[in-house]
XYZ file of C-alpha atoms in Angstrom:
43
model
C 16.328 13.586 -31.383
C 13.751 10.945 -30.128
C 10.180 11.406 -30.529
C 7.515 9.223 -28.839
C 3.806 8.720 -29.864
C 1.856 7.101 -27.356
C -1.785 6.238 -27.417
C -3.626 7.071 -24.183
C -6.874 5.098 -23.529
C -8.962 6.334 -20.592
C -10.589 3.708 -18.507
C -14.330 3.046 -19.261
C -16.314 0.125 -20.403
C -14.908 0.254 -24.224
C -11.070 0.228 -23.217
C -10.545 -3.275 -24.009
C -12.355 -3.125 -27.463
C -10.665 -0.020 -28.389
C -7.173 -1.190 -27.734
C -7.918 -4.499 -29.675
C -9.134 -2.296 -32.644
C -6.070 -0.111 -32.729
C -3.950 -3.261 -32.631
C -5.954 -4.882 -35.346
C -5.466 -1.686 -37.519
C -1.552 -1.774 -36.949
C -0.904 0.356 -33.880
C 2.026 -1.175 -31.991
C 0.911 -2.771 -28.643
C 3.847 -0.793 -27.003
C 2.282 2.332 -27.890
C -0.855 1.809 -25.977
C -0.962 3.176 -22.471
C -3.876 2.875 -20.163
C -4.829 6.121 -18.581
C -6.276 5.414 -15.125
C -8.457 8.244 -13.926
C -10.313 8.177 -10.703
C -13.974 7.513 -10.744
C -14.593 11.089 -8.755
C -12.563 12.928 -11.584
C -14.421 11.603 -14.439
C -17.079 13.848 -16.220
């Protein structure tokens, strides 16, 4: 059985810094997925 753990990062002004911090702390780059959310759907 295969389990995948993905880290979803919603698009906002901090997405780049957040991804860099996750990688610096050891998260594999391949586990980071950009979640694109249309502006009209954002809270």
